[in-house]
């Protein structure tokens, strides 16, 4: 594939580099791909006509060759991490010139990268795209779904929907199963519907440069039963990847026939939004900060976002309601759980060392070169600092600090491993809220940047403005024992205030509000 954009000569070299990146990626030539990505990054980092380059690509390719346009923008994003590239791809998707399967696959890539990089979403832009995908899916199914009036519903049944259901080490899965368990305690029958997302290599490889992401599926398609402590919950996983339209329609009709009191999406995708909202009262709760960027009757948030007041105005202007709830996962009994008491001595860490923990499920993506520089600057200032990496990581540890960085790998139980730390330091990312909550519970202070899940979890007293301030703050924790003690107390107070939650009461509030909306809609 060759990029032949007729642009002034000063752009030709950049365009040829983009072409080389695309060709190497499609040919799965990792050596050439890495080399060409670096060359493209160096060329653009020199400030060579970046805005003009994007404008030229848009003018020449957006309508003539949308595939090459999106490939080029994704290549530039891989090289530069400039968010404007993702915004331009999102705008191109709204033209509806690609199939729904390909459009959803590309939208999923954008969503995953924004999550991994801790990029704050523009609610309105996200909602427009998600509503577009849901509307296209509904129209392609060509199905009629009459709204179930409240008196005709099964007032003992709630349907929970989610994007993927994995295991109790997966935070969104824990949220879904926690709600299911408590709804059963409140006397409801519960059906969990796993929507998934139809993303295959065929649907994305010809349109995206760099690492591709796919939906993970934890169980078999169809009906199955899960044990949640002393209760059982029925689940149904829709096979959007392989099922025909008729098979998908039959699955929807089967759920419709149950006449649920309401449908509650927790950490779900967006393809099924129009289907659920046409069926019954539709409640949404994201496993992230702010509100879900989609349609719904009752939009719930657990984690605060800076734009919440603006978003609430948008939501309420559509006639939907908003509410805030506190959330705490139930304690899960895991018969396969490994009991282990992690000790510093296991990793040759001295009792008088100051241990900084970096924790995550995606450390390969989350520990950037910039964050390694942060750790290098921290370690260089003190002889007694050790950094422990908890979670899978197979990247390179800089030689300059290799002796002071201890790779612990995947640790179970996680909370026991976290107790080895004096301080939790959070790189720029989304996610990490579960481990941050464990730190608060165990009175371990945190240092994090703003506008991310960890910041929302721990509160302002543990937030810094940038990496330079993060470095200074870590050194202060090491040097100032009085300050450290104050922050330890602050962690305990934060946990007690925000996470010592009566979840039965919180779920009851949601149920009552959903019923109120249903009765008067």
Short mmCIF file of C-alpha atoms in Angstrom, two decimals:
data_model
loop_
_atom_site.label_atom_id
_atom_site.label_comp_id
_atom_site.label_asym_id
_atom_site.label_seq_id
_atom_site.Cartn_x
_atom_site.Cartn_y
_atom_site.Cartn_z
CA UNK A 1 0.00 0.00 0.00
CA UNK A 2 1.47 3.32 -1.02
CA UNK A 3 0.52 6.76 0.28
CA UNK A 4 0.37 9.05 -2.76
CA UNK A 5 -0.82 12.38 -1.45
CA UNK A 6 -0.15 15.32 -3.74
CA UNK A 7 1.27 17.82 -1.29
CA UNK A 8 4.10 20.33 -1.38
CA UNK A 9 7.57 18.76 -1.54
CA UNK A 10 8.29 19.50 2.14
CA UNK A 11 5.62 16.91 3.07
CA UNK A 12 6.85 14.15 0.79
CA UNK A 13 9.37 12.72 3.25
CA UNK A 14 6.82 12.55 6.06
CA UNK A 15 4.30 10.90 3.76
CA UNK A 16 6.87 8.32 2.68
CA UNK A 17 7.60 7.55 6.35
CA UNK A 18 3.90 7.03 7.02
CA UNK A 19 3.76 4.65 4.08
CA UNK A 20 6.77 2.72 5.41
CA UNK A 21 5.13 2.37 8.84
CA UNK A 22 1.89 1.09 7.28
CA UNK A 23 3.70 -1.39 5.02
CA UNK A 24 5.83 -2.77 7.86
CA UNK A 25 2.80 -3.17 10.12
CA UNK A 26 0.70 -4.94 7.47
CA UNK A 27 3.67 -7.24 6.63
CA UNK A 28 4.17 -7.91 10.37
CA UNK A 29 7.81 -6.84 10.06
CA UNK A 30 8.47 -5.77 13.65
CA UNK A 31 12.04 -4.67 13.06
CA UNK A 32 11.16 -2.33 10.18
CA UNK A 33 8.03 -1.18 11.99
CA UNK A 34 9.95 -0.11 15.12
CA UNK A 35 12.61 1.62 13.02
CA UNK A 36 10.06 3.46 10.86
CA UNK A 37 7.91 4.51 13.84
CA UNK A 38 11.00 6.05 15.43
CA UNK A 39 11.89 7.87 12.21
CA UNK A 40 8.34 9.18 11.88
CA UNK A 41 8.34 10.35 15.51
CA UNK A 42 11.68 12.12 15.12
CA UNK A 43 10.50 13.82 11.94
CA UNK A 44 7.26 15.08 13.45
CA UNK A 45 8.87 15.95 16.79
CA UNK A 46 11.02 18.43 14.92
CA UNK A 47 7.85 20.43 14.38
CA UNK A 48 7.75 19.90 10.65
CA UNK A 49 4.36 21.05 9.55
CA UNK A 50 2.34 18.81 11.90
CA UNK A 51 -0.91 20.77 11.58
CA UNK A 52 -0.41 21.19 7.85
CA UNK A 53 0.27 17.47 7.51
CA UNK A 54 -3.01 16.56 9.22
CA UNK A 55 -4.90 19.13 7.16
CA UNK A 56 -3.37 17.80 3.96
CA UNK A 57 -4.27 14.22 4.82
CA UNK A 58 -7.83 15.24 5.59
CA UNK A 59 -8.24 17.19 2.35
CA UNK A 60 -6.70 14.52 0.13
CA UNK A 61 -7.80 11.25 1.72
CA UNK A 62 -10.83 11.56 4.02
CA UNK A 63 -13.37 11.21 1.22
CA UNK A 64 -11.25 9.61 -1.49
CA UNK A 65 -9.71 6.80 0.57
CA UNK A 66 -11.05 6.60 4.13
CA UNK A 67 -9.12 3.37 4.80
CA UNK A 68 -5.75 4.95 4.00
CA UNK A 69 -6.82 8.10 5.88
CA UNK A 70 -7.48 6.14 9.09
CA UNK A 71 -4.35 4.01 8.65
CA UNK A 72 -2.27 7.18 8.26
CA UNK A 73 -3.77 8.87 11.32
CA UNK A 74 -3.30 5.75 13.45
CA UNK A 75 0.34 5.56 12.31
CA UNK A 76 0.89 9.19 13.29
CA UNK A 77 -0.79 8.54 16.63
CA UNK A 78 1.47 5.51 17.29
CA UNK A 79 4.47 7.72 16.65
CA UNK A 80 3.38 10.88 18.46
CA UNK A 81 0.54 9.95 20.87
CA UNK A 82 -1.17 13.16 19.73
CA UNK A 83 -4.85 12.93 20.70
CA UNK A 84 -5.96 15.04 17.75
CA UNK A 85 -5.32 11.98 15.55
CA UNK A 86 -7.89 9.95 17.50
CA UNK A 87 -10.35 12.85 17.32
CA UNK A 88 -9.98 12.99 13.54
CA UNK A 89 -10.52 9.24 13.24
CA UNK A 90 -13.64 9.53 15.42
CA UNK A 91 -14.98 12.27 13.15
CA UNK A 92 -14.36 10.10 10.09
CA UNK A 93 -16.31 7.22 11.64
CA UNK A 94 -19.37 9.43 11.98
CA UNK A 95 -19.58 9.72 8.20
CA UNK A 96 -20.90 6.11 8.19
CA UNK A 97 -18.90 5.15 5.12
CA UNK A 98 -17.47 2.01 6.73
CA UNK A 99 -19.37 -1.10 7.71
CA UNK A 100 -20.75 -1.23 11.24
CA UNK A 101 -18.40 -4.09 12.17
CA UNK A 102 -15.31 -2.13 11.08
CA UNK A 103 -16.59 1.11 12.65
CA UNK A 104 -17.13 -0.58 16.01
CA UNK A 105 -13.71 -2.22 15.88
CA UNK A 106 -11.99 1.13 15.24
CA UNK A 107 -14.06 2.88 17.93
CA UNK A 108 -12.97 0.18 20.38
CA UNK A 109 -9.29 0.85 19.60
CA UNK A 110 -9.83 4.55 20.35
CA UNK A 111 -11.64 3.77 23.60
CA UNK A 112 -8.93 1.40 24.85
CA UNK A 113 -6.11 3.82 24.10
CA UNK A 114 -7.85 6.72 25.81
CA UNK A 115 -8.34 4.50 28.86
CA UNK A 116 -4.73 3.28 28.92
CA UNK A 117 -3.27 6.76 28.52
CA UNK A 118 -5.55 8.41 31.06
CA UNK A 119 -7.02 10.71 28.42
CA UNK A 120 -10.09 12.60 29.61
CA UNK A 121 -13.00 11.90 27.29
CA UNK A 122 -15.00 14.65 25.66
CA UNK A 123 -18.42 13.48 26.79
CA UNK A 124 -20.43 14.96 23.95
CA UNK A 125 -18.12 13.62 21.21
CA UNK A 126 -18.08 10.17 22.78
CA UNK A 127 -21.85 10.15 23.18
CA UNK A 128 -22.46 11.15 19.56
CA UNK A 129 -20.28 8.26 18.32
CA UNK A 130 -21.71 5.71 20.75
CA UNK A 131 -25.30 6.68 19.97
CA UNK A 132 -24.48 6.44 16.28
CA UNK A 133 -23.15 2.88 16.72
CA UNK A 134 -26.16 1.84 18.80
CA UNK A 135 -28.60 3.32 16.30
CA UNK A 136 -26.90 1.63 13.33
CA UNK A 137 -26.94 -1.74 15.10
CA UNK A 138 -30.62 -1.40 15.96
CA UNK A 139 -31.53 -0.40 12.39
CA UNK A 140 -29.46 -3.23 10.87
CA UNK A 141 -31.30 -5.75 13.04
CA UNK A 142 -34.58 -4.31 11.73
CA UNK A 143 -36.41 -5.39 14.90
CA UNK A 144 -39.47 -3.87 16.54
CA UNK A 145 -39.20 -3.58 20.33
CA UNK A 146 -42.40 -2.20 21.93
CA UNK A 147 -41.71 -0.51 25.27
CA UNK A 148 -42.91 -2.66 28.19
CA UNK A 149 -45.23 -0.54 30.31
CA UNK A 150 -44.47 -0.71 34.01
CA UNK A 151 -47.58 -2.65 35.16
CA UNK A 152 -46.76 -5.43 32.67
CA UNK A 153 -43.19 -5.98 33.88
CA UNK A 154 -41.87 -8.77 36.06
CA UNK A 155 -41.28 -6.79 39.25
CA UNK A 156 -39.02 -9.52 40.64
CA UNK A 157 -36.45 -9.52 37.80
CA UNK A 158 -33.56 -7.19 36.98
CA UNK A 159 -31.34 -7.65 33.92
CA UNK A 160 -27.72 -6.56 34.35
CA UNK A 161 -25.68 -6.03 31.18
CA UNK A 162 -21.94 -5.66 30.77
CA UNK A 163 -19.29 -5.70 28.08
CA UNK A 164 -17.32 -8.69 29.36
CA UNK A 165 -17.41 -10.95 32.40
CA UNK A 166 -14.03 -12.40 33.37
CA UNK A 167 -13.09 -13.28 36.95
CA UNK A 168 -13.03 -11.73 40.40
CA UNK A 169 -9.60 -10.24 39.76
CA UNK A 170 -11.15 -8.06 37.03
CA UNK A 171 -12.53 -4.87 38.60
CA UNK A 172 -15.58 -4.37 36.30
CA UNK A 173 -16.52 -8.05 36.79
CA UNK A 174 -16.39 -7.54 40.56
CA UNK A 175 -18.73 -4.55 40.21
CA UNK A 176 -21.27 -6.53 38.19
CA UNK A 177 -21.18 -9.57 40.47
CA UNK A 178 -21.41 -7.36 43.57
CA UNK A 179 -24.58 -5.70 42.28
CA UNK A 180 -26.03 -9.06 41.25
CA UNK A 181 -25.37 -10.52 44.71
CA UNK A 182 -26.95 -7.61 46.57
CA UNK A 183 -29.97 -7.47 44.26
CA UNK A 184 -30.55 -11.11 45.12
CA UNK A 185 -30.24 -10.27 48.81
CA UNK A 186 -32.95 -7.65 48.23
CA UNK A 187 -35.21 -10.35 46.81
CA UNK A 188 -34.70 -9.93 43.06
CA UNK A 189 -33.99 -12.56 40.46
CA UNK A 190 -31.04 -11.47 38.32
CA UNK A 191 -29.97 -12.26 34.76
CA UNK A 192 -26.53 -11.03 33.66
CA UNK A 193 -26.29 -10.46 29.90
CA UNK A 194 -22.76 -10.22 28.48
CA UNK A 195 -22.83 -8.19 25.27
CA UNK A 196 -19.26 -8.43 24.05
CA UNK A 197 -18.14 -6.54 20.97
CA UNK A 198 -17.78 -8.06 17.48
CA UNK A 199 -14.09 -7.36 16.88
CA UNK A 200 -12.03 -9.77 14.79
CA UNK A 201 -8.58 -9.48 13.18
CA UNK A 202 -10.33 -9.20 9.82
CA UNK A 203 -12.33 -6.19 11.01
CA UNK A 204 -9.40 -4.13 12.31
CA UNK A 205 -6.02 -5.19 10.86
CA UNK A 206 -6.60 -3.41 7.55
CA UNK A 207 -7.59 -0.18 9.32
CA UNK A 208 -5.30 0.20 12.33
CA UNK A 209 -1.56 0.51 12.86
CA UNK A 210 0.19 -0.84 15.95
CA UNK A 211 -1.16 -3.10 18.66
CA UNK A 212 -4.76 -4.21 18.17
CA UNK A 213 -7.18 -4.86 21.00
CA UNK A 214 -10.02 -7.35 21.11
CA UNK A 215 -12.81 -8.15 23.53
CA UNK A 216 -11.93 -10.81 26.09
CA UNK A 217 -14.54 -13.45 26.79
CA UNK A 218 -14.46 -15.29 30.08
CA UNK A 219 -17.06 -18.03 29.60
CA UNK A 220 -18.92 -19.91 26.89
CA UNK A 221 -21.56 -18.34 24.71
CA UNK A 222 -25.16 -18.98 25.66
CA UNK A 223 -26.62 -19.68 29.08
CA UNK A 224 -24.59 -20.62 32.13
CA UNK A 225 -24.67 -20.22 35.90
CA UNK A 226 -22.11 -18.57 38.19
CA UNK A 227 -21.62 -19.09 41.90
CA UNK A 228 -21.26 -15.86 43.88
CA UNK A 229 -20.38 -16.86 47.41
CA UNK A 230 -23.55 -18.65 48.63
CA UNK A 231 -25.74 -17.61 45.66
CA UNK A 232 -26.11 -18.58 42.03
CA UNK A 233 -26.75 -16.12 39.22
CA UNK A 234 -27.92 -16.88 35.70
CA UNK A 235 -25.84 -15.47 32.82
CA UNK A 236 -26.30 -15.25 29.09
CA UNK A 237 -23.44 -14.34 26.75
CA UNK A 238 -24.52 -13.12 23.33
CA UNK A 239 -22.28 -14.21 20.46
CA UNK A 240 -22.15 -11.00 18.45
CA UNK A 241 -19.03 -12.25 16.66
CA UNK A 242 -20.55 -15.26 14.93
CA UNK A 243 -24.33 -15.20 15.37
CA UNK A 244 -26.55 -14.29 12.45
CA UNK A 245 -29.02 -11.43 12.74
CA UNK A 246 -31.82 -13.95 13.26
CA UNK A 247 -29.93 -15.61 16.12
CA UNK A 248 -29.25 -12.25 17.77
CA UNK A 249 -32.92 -11.28 17.38
CA UNK A 250 -34.01 -14.55 18.99
CA UNK A 251 -31.72 -13.84 21.96
CA UNK A 252 -33.18 -10.34 22.33
CA UNK A 253 -36.72 -11.70 22.07
CA UNK A 254 -35.97 -14.26 24.80
CA UNK A 255 -34.75 -11.51 27.13
CA UNK A 256 -37.72 -9.32 26.18
CA UNK A 257 -40.12 -12.12 27.09
CA UNK A 258 -38.80 -12.00 30.67
CA UNK A 259 -40.20 -8.43 30.97
CA UNK A 260 -37.50 -7.10 33.34
CA UNK A 261 -38.31 -4.47 35.98
CA UNK A 262 -35.39 -2.51 34.52
CA UNK A 263 -32.12 -3.07 32.66
CA UNK A 264 -28.91 -1.91 34.34
CA UNK A 265 -25.69 -1.60 32.33
CA UNK A 266 -22.47 -1.73 34.37
CA UNK A 267 -19.23 -1.20 32.50
CA UNK A 268 -20.83 -2.20 29.23
CA UNK A 269 -20.31 -1.46 25.57
CA UNK A 270 -22.66 0.64 23.51
CA UNK A 271 -23.98 -1.53 20.67
CA UNK A 272 -27.08 -2.67 22.58
CA UNK A 273 -28.04 0.70 24.11
CA UNK A 274 -31.02 1.39 21.84
CA UNK A 275 -32.31 -2.14 22.31
CA UNK A 276 -32.32 -1.98 26.12
CA UNK A 277 -33.69 1.56 26.26
CA UNK A 278 -36.58 0.65 23.97
CA UNK A 279 -37.36 -2.44 26.05
CA UNK A 280 -37.54 -1.10 29.62
CA UNK A 281 -36.22 1.53 32.00
CA UNK A 282 -32.49 1.77 31.25
CA UNK A 283 -29.93 2.47 33.99
CA UNK A 284 -26.22 2.98 33.26
CA UNK A 285 -23.14 2.99 35.49
CA UNK A 286 -19.58 3.19 34.10
CA UNK A 287 -16.68 1.53 35.91
CA UNK A 288 -14.78 4.78 35.48
CA UNK A 289 -15.16 8.43 36.39
CA UNK A 290 -18.15 10.48 35.38
CA UNK A 291 -21.19 9.29 33.47
CA UNK A 292 -21.54 6.80 30.64
CA UNK A 293 -21.51 8.63 27.27
CA UNK A 294 -24.69 7.05 25.97
CA UNK A 295 -28.47 7.20 26.17
CA UNK A 296 -30.32 6.09 29.30
CA UNK A 297 -33.15 6.91 31.68
CA UNK A 298 -31.08 6.95 34.88
CA UNK A 299 -27.39 7.80 34.54
CA UNK A 300 -25.30 6.98 37.62
CA UNK A 301 -21.75 7.92 38.53
CA UNK A 302 -19.50 6.64 41.32
CA UNK A 303 -16.30 8.52 40.57
CA UNK A 304 -16.21 12.28 40.19
CA UNK A 305 -15.03 13.98 37.00
CA UNK A 306 -14.21 17.65 36.52
CA UNK A 307 -16.85 18.11 33.82
CA UNK A 308 -19.69 16.47 35.76
CA UNK A 309 -21.83 19.61 36.13
CA UNK A 310 -21.59 20.33 32.39
CA UNK A 311 -22.37 16.70 31.56
CA UNK A 312 -25.31 16.64 33.94
CA UNK A 313 -26.81 19.58 32.05
CA UNK A 314 -26.44 17.63 28.79
CA UNK A 315 -28.02 14.50 30.27
CA UNK A 316 -30.90 16.29 31.95
CA UNK A 317 -31.65 18.24 28.75
CA UNK A 318 -32.55 14.88 27.16
CA UNK A 319 -35.06 14.12 29.91
CA UNK A 320 -32.83 11.58 31.67
CA UNK A 321 -32.06 11.65 35.39
CA UNK A 322 -28.68 11.59 37.14
CA UNK A 323 -27.57 10.35 40.52
CA UNK A 324 -24.40 9.64 42.49
CA UNK A 325 -23.85 6.42 44.40
CA UNK A 326 -21.03 5.14 46.57
CA UNK A 327 -19.68 1.74 45.66
CA UNK A 328 -17.85 -1.05 47.44
CA UNK A 329 -17.34 -4.52 46.04
CA UNK A 330 -18.47 -7.43 48.17
CA UNK A 331 -15.87 -9.79 49.62
CA UNK A 332 -15.66 -12.76 47.27
CA UNK A 333 -14.95 -16.27 48.49
CA UNK A 334 -12.43 -17.79 46.10
CA UNK A 335 -11.85 -21.51 46.69
CA UNK A 336 -8.78 -21.34 44.44
CA UNK A 337 -7.28 -18.34 46.21
CA UNK A 338 -3.65 -18.65 47.19
CA UNK A 339 -2.86 -17.64 50.75
CA UNK A 340 0.52 -15.98 50.95
CA UNK A 341 2.04 -13.43 53.26
CA UNK A 342 4.43 -11.37 51.13
CA UNK A 343 7.49 -10.13 52.99
CA UNK A 344 10.22 -7.70 52.05
CA UNK A 345 12.82 -10.29 52.90
CA UNK A 346 11.46 -12.45 50.03
CA UNK A 347 12.89 -9.83 47.65
CA UNK A 348 16.04 -8.87 49.62
CA UNK A 349 14.51 -5.57 50.67
CA UNK A 350 15.70 -4.22 54.02
CA UNK A 351 13.33 -3.08 56.72
CA UNK A 352 14.78 0.44 56.61
CA UNK A 353 14.39 0.77 52.82
CA UNK A 354 11.65 3.08 51.58
CA UNK A 355 9.54 1.00 49.21
CA UNK A 356 7.65 2.63 46.34
CA UNK A 357 5.04 0.40 44.67
CA UNK A 358 3.94 0.62 41.04
CA UNK A 359 0.95 -1.68 40.54
CA UNK A 360 -1.10 -2.60 37.49
CA UNK A 361 -2.47 -5.22 35.12
CA UNK A 362 -1.07 -3.45 32.03
CA UNK A 363 2.36 -2.26 33.15
CA UNK A 364 3.82 -2.75 29.66
CA UNK A 365 1.47 -0.05 28.40
CA UNK A 366 1.34 2.10 31.52
CA UNK A 367 5.04 2.51 32.37
CA UNK A 368 6.18 4.95 29.71
CA UNK A 369 9.67 6.27 29.04
CA UNK A 370 8.67 9.48 30.81
CA UNK A 371 7.64 7.54 33.91
CA UNK A 372 10.92 5.60 33.92
CA UNK A 373 12.69 8.98 33.93
CA UNK A 374 10.60 9.94 36.97
CA UNK A 375 11.70 6.79 38.79
CA UNK A 376 15.32 7.38 37.78
CA UNK A 377 15.27 10.88 39.21
CA UNK A 378 13.64 9.68 42.44
CA UNK A 379 16.08 6.81 43.01
CA UNK A 380 19.10 8.98 42.19
CA UNK A 381 18.30 11.30 45.10
CA UNK A 382 18.13 8.70 47.88
CA UNK A 383 20.15 5.58 48.63
CA UNK A 384 17.36 3.76 50.46
CA UNK A 385 14.56 3.86 47.86
CA UNK A 386 13.43 0.60 46.28
CA UNK A 387 10.75 0.37 43.61
CA UNK A 388 8.62 -2.77 43.39
CA UNK A 389 6.68 -3.58 40.21
CA UNK A 390 3.56 -5.59 41.04
CA UNK A 391 1.92 -6.98 37.90
CA UNK A 392 3.13 -8.49 34.65
CA UNK A 393 5.88 -6.52 32.92
CA UNK A 394 8.27 -7.77 30.24
CA UNK A 395 9.67 -4.41 29.14
CA UNK A 396 13.11 -3.00 29.72
CA UNK A 397 14.18 -1.64 33.11
CA UNK A 398 16.79 1.13 32.70
CA UNK A 399 20.31 -0.06 33.56
CA UNK A 400 20.89 2.97 35.79
CA UNK A 401 18.27 1.82 38.32
CA UNK A 402 18.04 -1.92 37.65
CA UNK A 403 19.59 -2.73 41.04
CA UNK A 404 16.89 -0.74 42.85
CA UNK A 405 13.84 -1.95 40.89
CA UNK A 406 12.38 -5.27 42.02
CA UNK A 407 10.04 -7.07 39.67
CA UNK A 408 7.49 -8.99 41.74
CA UNK A 409 5.32 -10.05 38.84
CA UNK A 410 1.72 -11.11 39.28
CA UNK A 411 0.99 -11.33 43.01
CA UNK A 412 -1.90 -13.07 44.71
CA UNK A 413 -3.35 -12.01 47.03
CA UNK A 414 -2.61 -8.52 45.75
CA UNK A 415 -3.41 -6.79 49.02
CA UNK A 416 -0.73 -8.79 50.83
CA UNK A 417 1.89 -7.74 48.25
CA UNK A 418 0.83 -4.09 48.47
CA UNK A 419 1.47 -4.15 52.23
CA UNK A 420 5.21 -4.35 51.49
CA UNK A 421 5.09 -0.75 50.26
CA UNK A 422 5.53 2.55 52.05
CA UNK A 423 4.10 4.53 49.15
CA UNK A 424 1.99 3.88 46.03
CA UNK A 425 3.06 5.91 42.98
CA UNK A 426 0.68 6.02 40.04
CA UNK A 427 1.85 6.63 36.44
CA UNK A 428 -0.28 8.61 34.02
CA UNK A 429 -3.14 6.27 33.12
CA UNK A 430 -6.73 5.37 33.79
CA UNK A 431 -7.42 2.34 35.93
CA UNK A 432 -5.64 1.52 39.16
CA UNK A 433 -8.58 2.40 41.37
CA UNK A 434 -8.80 -1.05 42.97
CA UNK A 435 -5.16 -1.14 44.07
CA UNK A 436 -5.39 2.49 45.24
CA UNK A 437 -8.38 1.54 47.38
CA UNK A 438 -6.34 -1.29 48.90
CA UNK A 439 -3.63 1.23 49.77
CA UNK A 440 -6.13 3.47 51.55
CA UNK A 441 -7.49 0.47 53.44
CA UNK A 442 -3.96 -0.41 54.60
CA UNK A 443 -3.05 3.23 55.36
CA UNK A 444 -0.45 3.48 52.59
CA UNK A 445 -0.20 7.00 51.09
CA UNK A 446 -0.49 7.57 47.34
CA UNK A 447 1.03 9.98 44.83
CA UNK A 448 -0.92 10.40 41.61
CA UNK A 449 -1.52 12.87 38.81
CA UNK A 450 -4.86 14.60 38.38
CA UNK A 451 -7.86 13.53 36.35
CA UNK A 452 -7.65 9.74 36.59
CA UNK A 453 -9.36 6.88 38.40
CA UNK A 454 -6.75 6.81 41.17
CA UNK A 455 -7.11 10.55 41.79
CA UNK A 456 -10.87 10.16 42.06
CA UNK A 457 -10.42 7.24 44.43
CA UNK A 458 -7.92 8.81 46.83
CA UNK A 459 -8.91 12.50 46.86
CA UNK A 460 -7.09 15.81 46.44
CA UNK A 461 -4.59 15.46 49.28
CA UNK A 462 -2.73 12.74 47.35
CA UNK A 463 -2.77 14.49 43.94
CA UNK A 464 0.08 16.38 42.24
CA UNK A 465 0.04 18.55 39.13
CA UNK A 466 2.81 16.93 37.07
CA UNK A 467 5.74 14.53 37.13
CA UNK A 468 8.14 17.17 38.47
CA UNK A 469 5.91 17.70 41.49
CA UNK A 470 5.53 13.93 41.84
CA UNK A 471 9.30 13.57 42.22
CA UNK A 472 9.44 16.28 44.89
CA UNK A 473 6.49 14.75 46.72
CA UNK A 474 8.03 11.28 46.85
CA UNK A 475 11.25 12.72 48.29
CA UNK A 476 9.20 14.62 50.88
CA UNK A 477 7.55 11.36 51.96
CA UNK A 478 11.02 9.86 52.43
CA UNK A 479 12.47 12.81 54.36
CA UNK A 480 9.54 14.22 56.35
CA UNK A 481 8.27 11.59 58.78
CA UNK A 482 5.76 13.98 60.33
CA UNK A 483 4.24 14.64 56.92
CA UNK A 484 4.25 10.92 56.16
CA UNK A 485 2.35 10.15 59.37
CA UNK A 486 -0.22 12.84 58.55
CA UNK A 487 -0.81 11.30 55.10
CA UNK A 488 -1.13 7.82 56.61
CA UNK A 489 -3.91 9.17 58.82
CA UNK A 490 -5.43 10.87 55.77
CA UNK A 491 -5.54 7.55 53.93
CA UNK A 492 -7.42 5.92 56.80
CA UNK A 493 -9.89 8.80 56.97
CA UNK A 494 -10.46 8.73 53.21
CA UNK A 495 -11.16 4.99 53.25
CA UNK A 496 -13.57 5.26 56.16
CA UNK A 497 -15.41 8.20 54.58
CA UNK A 498 -15.71 6.92 51.00
CA UNK A 499 -15.50 3.15 51.05
CA UNK A 500 -17.04 2.02 54.30
CA UNK A 501 -20.28 1.78 52.35
CA UNK A 502 -23.63 0.17 53.11
CA UNK A 503 -24.08 -1.34 49.66
CA UNK A 504 -27.54 -2.70 50.37
CA UNK A 505 -28.65 0.85 51.06
CA UNK A 506 -26.94 2.18 47.93
CA UNK A 507 -28.44 -0.48 45.64
CA UNK A 508 -31.84 0.09 47.21
CA UNK A 509 -31.57 3.77 46.32
CA UNK A 510 -30.89 2.89 42.67
CA UNK A 511 -33.78 0.41 42.57
CA UNK A 512 -36.21 2.91 44.09
CA UNK A 513 -35.17 5.66 41.68
CA UNK A 514 -35.41 3.35 38.65
CA UNK A 515 -38.91 2.25 39.70
CA UNK A 516 -39.96 5.85 40.25
CA UNK A 517 -38.81 6.76 36.73
CA UNK A 518 -40.56 3.69 35.29
CA UNK A 519 -43.86 4.48 36.99
CA UNK A 520 -43.99 8.05 35.75
CA UNK A 521 -42.43 7.70 32.30
#
